[in-house]
Amino acid sequence: MDLLLLLSMAYLRLLLLPFSVLYGFAVWVRNRCYDWGWFRSRSFNHPVIVVGNLAVGGTGKSPMTEYLLRLLHEHYTVATLSRGYGRKTRGFFEVSPLDTAADCGDEPLQFKRKFPHVTVTVGEDRVNGVRRLIQSGKEVVVLDDAFQHRALKPGLAILLFDYQRMKRPKWLLPAGDYRDWFSERRRADVMIVTKMPGTATEQDKADIRRMLRSKHRDIPVLFSKIGYGAIVPLFPGEEREGITLTAQVSVLLVTGIANPAPLRGYLATRAGDVVQLSYPDHHQYTKADIRNMINRFEAIANPHKLIITTEKDAQRLLMPELSGALVTLPIYVVPIHPLFDGKEEEFFRQLVLTYCARVLGS
């Protein structure tokens, strides 16, 4: 069955290739219009850092943005600007911890709840958003997922690649996963390959460096793994604190993210068994989804059982119309963060801090 599914998907990709050619031509023309100065790219005299990717979703932009916020807020007044994917509002506004995912999107809400001291904003027009943040006195602006937003010229562009996708064909949408040409990596200032498995060797890294090497610029290539924190309850309560995963615990994993495979693999090494309930990226949960989740959880025979979800999904599950049905369930969230090796982390930290200090003249 799996083989038939793979063959059918491969056949579908081939059928979609003509549309990818048309899409690729349009993207190429747009990029050249910016490169040749026919379209204007606006730059700023303040540090503007962009975290982005070339493929669709699942490269770890949110954890990398959080890493930058932790690093920078100790030195500067920092703001972050996102489009606010999945929100039902329009325009530029500042996110409050009391907002919902429908107001601002799941990722900006996650940033604000984890970093209440940081100004978190959303807005479709990145140039206008950055201008407003700088005018309000912010020293550094970090943009989540804006590498393709060519109207804005970042001072530091951080481009992420998922390790598992590196050996796959770099086909453009809709036949493939790439929304921009692989050659556009030349616009990055640093490239980071994320979600490195523990089995990756130095030869694997060398092969990837060769693949990513640009003939235009000598761009640093770094590698990071996923670091997992201790699970925390979605709803507070003393009886829920201090719970840990053991081989005696069964887990219902509920995700609406682009690539839940690494999280499932991590849980499989720490729990007795893992049942997965997977939805598309940024899935807007409904009451029917919640009923299905409860039914799947109740069907697990093991009395020692938990529901595990991600930080992004938590923002959507906390919607007022849904949370009432979940509050009595043992739902826990797994925090994640990027892990570099010692030398590469120090290089990356100094790269970011030196850039900000140079631009601000400090």
Coordinates of N, CA and C in Angstrom, one line a residue, residues 1-97:
M1 N 0.8 -1.2 0.0 CA 0.0 0.0 0.0 C 0.9 1.3 0.0
D2 N 1.9 1.3 0.8 CA 2.8 2.4 0.9 C 3.5 2.6 -0.4
L3 N 3.9 1.5 -1.1 CA 4.6 1.6 -2.4 C 3.6 2.2 -3.4
L4 N 2.4 1.8 -3.4 CA 1.4 2.4 -4.3 C 1.2 3.8 -4.1
L5 N 1.1 4.2 -2.8 CA 1.0 5.6 -2.5 C 2.1 6.5 -3.0
L6 N 3.4 5.9 -2.8 CA 4.5 6.7 -3.2 C 4.6 6.8 -4.8
L7 N 4.2 5.7 -5.4 CA 4.1 5.8 -6.9 C 3.1 6.8 -7.4
S8 N 1.9 6.8 -6.8 CA 0.9 7.7 -7.2 C 1.3 9.2 -6.9
M9 N 2.0 9.4 -5.8 CA 2.5 10.8 -5.5 C 3.5 11.2 -6.5
A10 N 4.4 10.3 -6.9 CA 5.5 10.6 -7.9 C 4.8 10.9 -9.2
Y11 N 3.8 10.1 -9.6 CA 3.1 10.4 -10.9 C 2.4 11.7 -10.8
L12 N 1.8 12.1 -9.7 CA 1.1 13.4 -9.6 C 2.1 14.5 -9.7
R13 N 3.3 14.4 -9.1 CA 4.3 15.4 -9.2 C 4.7 15.6 -10.7
L14 N 4.9 14.5 -11.4 CA 5.2 14.7 -12.8 C 4.1 15.4 -13.6
L15 N 2.9 15.1 -13.3 CA 1.8 15.8 -14.0 C 1.8 17.3 -13.7
L16 N 2.3 17.7 -12.5 CA 2.3 19.1 -12.1 C 3.5 19.8 -12.5
L17 N 4.5 19.2 -13.1 CA 5.7 19.8 -13.5 C 5.5 21.0 -14.5
P18 N 4.6 20.9 -15.4 CA 4.4 22.1 -16.3 C 3.9 23.4 -15.5
F19 N 3.1 23.2 -14.5 CA 2.7 24.3 -13.7 C 3.9 24.8 -12.8
S20 N 4.8 23.9 -12.5 CA 6.0 24.4 -11.7 C 6.9 25.2 -12.7
V21 N 6.9 24.9 -13.9 CA 7.7 25.6 -14.9 C 7.2 27.1 -15.0
L22 N 5.9 27.2 -15.1 CA 5.2 28.5 -15.2 C 5.5 29.3 -13.9
Y23 N 5.3 28.6 -12.7 CA 5.5 29.3 -11.5 C 6.9 29.7 -11.3
G24 N 7.9 28.8 -11.7 CA 9.3 29.1 -11.6 C 9.7 30.3 -12.5
F25 N 9.1 30.4 -13.6 CA 9.4 31.5 -14.5 C 8.9 32.8 -13.9
A26 N 7.7 32.8 -13.3 CA 7.2 34.0 -12.7 C 8.1 34.5 -11.5
V27 N 8.5 33.5 -10.7 CA 9.4 33.8 -9.5 C 10.7 34.3 -10.0
W28 N 11.3 33.7 -11.1 CA 12.6 34.2 -11.6 C 12.5 35.6 -12.1
V29 N 11.4 35.9 -12.8 CA 11.3 37.3 -13.3 C 11.1 38.3 -12.2
R30 N 10.4 37.9 -11.2 CA 10.2 38.8 -10.0 C 11.5 39.0 -9.3
N31 N 12.3 38.0 -9.1 CA 13.6 38.2 -8.5 C 14.6 39.0 -9.3
R32 N 14.5 38.9 -10.6 CA 15.4 39.7 -11.4 C 15.0 41.1 -11.4
C33 N 13.7 41.4 -11.3 CA 13.2 42.8 -11.2 C 13.8 43.5 -10.0
Y34 N 13.9 42.8 -8.9 CA 14.5 43.3 -7.7 C 16.0 43.4 -7.8
D35 N 16.6 42.4 -8.4 CA 18.1 42.4 -8.5 C 18.6 43.5 -9.4
W36 N 17.8 43.8 -10.5 CA 18.2 44.8 -11.5 C 17.7 46.2 -11.1
G37 N 17.0 46.3 -10.0 CA 16.6 47.6 -9.6 C 15.3 48.1 -10.2
W38 N 14.6 47.3 -10.9 CA 13.3 47.7 -11.5 C 12.3 47.8 -10.4
F39 N 12.3 46.9 -9.4 CA 11.5 47.0 -8.3 C 12.4 47.5 -7.1
R40 N 11.8 48.3 -6.2 CA 12.6 48.8 -5.1 C 12.6 47.9 -3.9
S41 N 13.8 47.7 -3.3 CA 14.0 47.0 -2.1 C 14.4 48.0 -1.0
R42 N 13.6 48.1 0.0 CA 13.9 49.2 1.1 C 14.8 48.6 2.2
S43 N 15.9 49.3 2.5 CA 16.7 48.9 3.6 C 16.6 50.0 4.7
F44 N 17.1 49.6 5.9 CA 17.0 50.5 7.0 C 18.3 50.7 7.7
N45 N 18.5 51.8 8.4 CA 19.8 52.0 9.1 C 19.7 51.5 10.6
H46 N 18.9 50.5 10.8 CA 18.8 49.8 12.1 C 19.0 48.3 11.7
P47 N 19.4 47.5 12.7 CA 19.5 46.0 12.4 C 18.1 45.4 12.1
V48 N 18.1 44.8 10.9 CA 16.8 44.1 10.5 C 17.3 42.7 10.1
I49 N 16.8 41.7 10.9 CA 17.2 40.3 10.7 C 16.0 39.5 10.2
V50 N 16.2 38.8 9.1 CA 15.2 37.9 8.6 C 15.5 36.5 8.8
V51 N 14.6 35.7 9.2 CA 14.7 34.2 9.3 C 13.7 33.7 8.3
G52 N 14.3 32.8 7.4 CA 13.4 32.3 6.3 C 13.8 31.0 5.8
N53 N 13.2 30.5 4.7 CA 13.5 29.3 4.1 C 13.1 29.4 2.6
L54 N 13.5 28.4 1.8 CA 13.1 28.4 0.4 C 12.0 27.4 0.2
A55 N 11.9 26.4 1.1 CA 10.8 25.4 0.9 C 9.6 25.8 1.7
V56 N 8.6 25.0 1.6 CA 7.3 25.3 2.3 C 7.3 24.7 3.7
G57 N 7.4 25.5 4.8 CA 7.2 25.0 6.1 C 8.2 24.0 6.6
G58 N 8.2 23.8 7.9 CA 8.9 22.7 8.6 C 10.4 22.8 8.7
T59 N 11.0 24.0 8.6 CA 12.4 24.1 8.8 C 12.9 24.6 10.1
G60 N 11.9 25.0 11.0 CA 12.3 25.4 12.3 C 12.5 26.9 12.4
K61 N 11.7 27.7 11.7 CA 11.8 29.2 11.7 C 11.4 29.7 13.1
S62 N 10.3 29.2 13.7 CA 9.9 29.7 15.0 C 10.9 29.5 16.1
P63 N 11.5 28.3 16.2 CA 12.5 28.1 17.3 C 13.7 29.0 17.0
M64 N 14.1 29.2 15.8 CA 15.2 30.0 15.5 C 14.9 31.5 15.8
T65 N 13.7 31.9 15.5 CA 13.3 33.3 15.9 C 13.3 33.5 17.4
E66 N 12.9 32.5 18.1 CA 12.9 32.5 19.6 C 14.4 32.5 20.1
Y67 N 15.2 31.8 19.5 CA 16.6 31.8 19.8 C 17.2 33.2 19.7
L68 N 16.9 33.9 18.6 CA 17.3 35.3 18.4 C 16.8 36.2 19.5
L69 N 15.5 36.0 19.8 CA 14.9 36.9 20.8 C 15.6 36.7 22.2
R70 N 15.9 35.5 22.5 CA 16.6 35.3 23.8 C 18.0 35.9 23.8
L71 N 18.6 35.8 22.7 CA 20.0 36.4 22.6 C 20.0 37.9 22.6
L72 N 19.1 38.5 21.8 CA 19.1 39.9 21.6 C 18.5 40.8 22.7
H73 N 17.5 40.3 23.4 CA 16.8 41.1 24.3 C 17.7 41.5 25.5
E74 N 18.7 40.7 25.7 CA 19.7 41.1 26.8 C 20.5 42.3 26.5
H75 N 20.6 42.7 25.2 CA 21.4 43.8 24.8 C 20.7 44.9 24.2
Y76 N 19.5 44.7 23.6 CA 18.8 45.7 22.8 C 17.3 45.7 23.1
T77 N 16.6 46.8 22.7 CA 15.2 46.7 22.6 C 14.8 46.1 21.3
V78 N 14.1 45.0 21.4 CA 13.9 44.1 20.3 C 12.4 44.0 20.0
A79 N 12.1 43.9 18.7 CA 10.7 43.6 18.2 C 10.7 42.5 17.2
T80 N 9.6 41.8 17.1 CA 9.5 40.8 16.0 C 8.3 41.1 15.2
L81 N 8.4 40.9 13.9 CA 7.3 41.2 13.0 C 7.0 39.9 12.1
S82 N 5.8 39.5 12.1 CA 5.3 38.3 11.3 C 4.1 38.7 10.5
R83 N 3.9 37.9 9.5 CA 2.7 38.1 8.7 C 1.4 37.8 9.5
G84 N 1.6 36.7 10.4 CA 0.4 36.3 11.2 C -0.4 35.3 10.4
Y85 N 0.2 34.3 9.9 CA -0.5 33.3 9.0 C -1.6 32.7 9.8
G86 N -2.8 32.6 9.1 CA -4.0 32.0 9.7 C -4.9 32.9 10.5
R87 N -4.5 34.2 10.7 CA -5.3 35.1 11.4 C -6.5 35.6 10.6
K88 N -7.5 36.0 11.3 CA -8.7 36.5 10.6 C -8.8 38.0 10.6
T89 N -7.7 38.7 11.0 CA -7.6 40.1 11.0 C -6.7 40.6 9.9
R90 N -6.7 41.9 9.6 CA -5.8 42.5 8.6 C -5.1 43.7 9.2
G91 N -4.0 44.1 8.6 CA -3.3 45.2 9.0 C -2.2 45.0 10.0
F92 N -1.6 46.1 10.4 CA -0.5 46.1 11.4 C -1.0 46.3 12.8
F93 N -0.7 45.4 13.7 CA -1.0 45.7 15.1 C 0.0 44.9 16.1
E94 N 0.0 45.4 17.3 CA 0.9 44.8 18.3 C 0.1 43.7 19.0
V95 N 0.7 42.6 19.2 CA 0.1 41.4 19.8 C 0.1 41.5 21.3
S96 N -1.0 41.1 22.0 CA -1.1 41.0 23.4 C -1.2 39.6 23.8
P97 N -0.7 39.2 25.0 CA -0.9 37.8 25.5 C -2.3 37.4 25.6

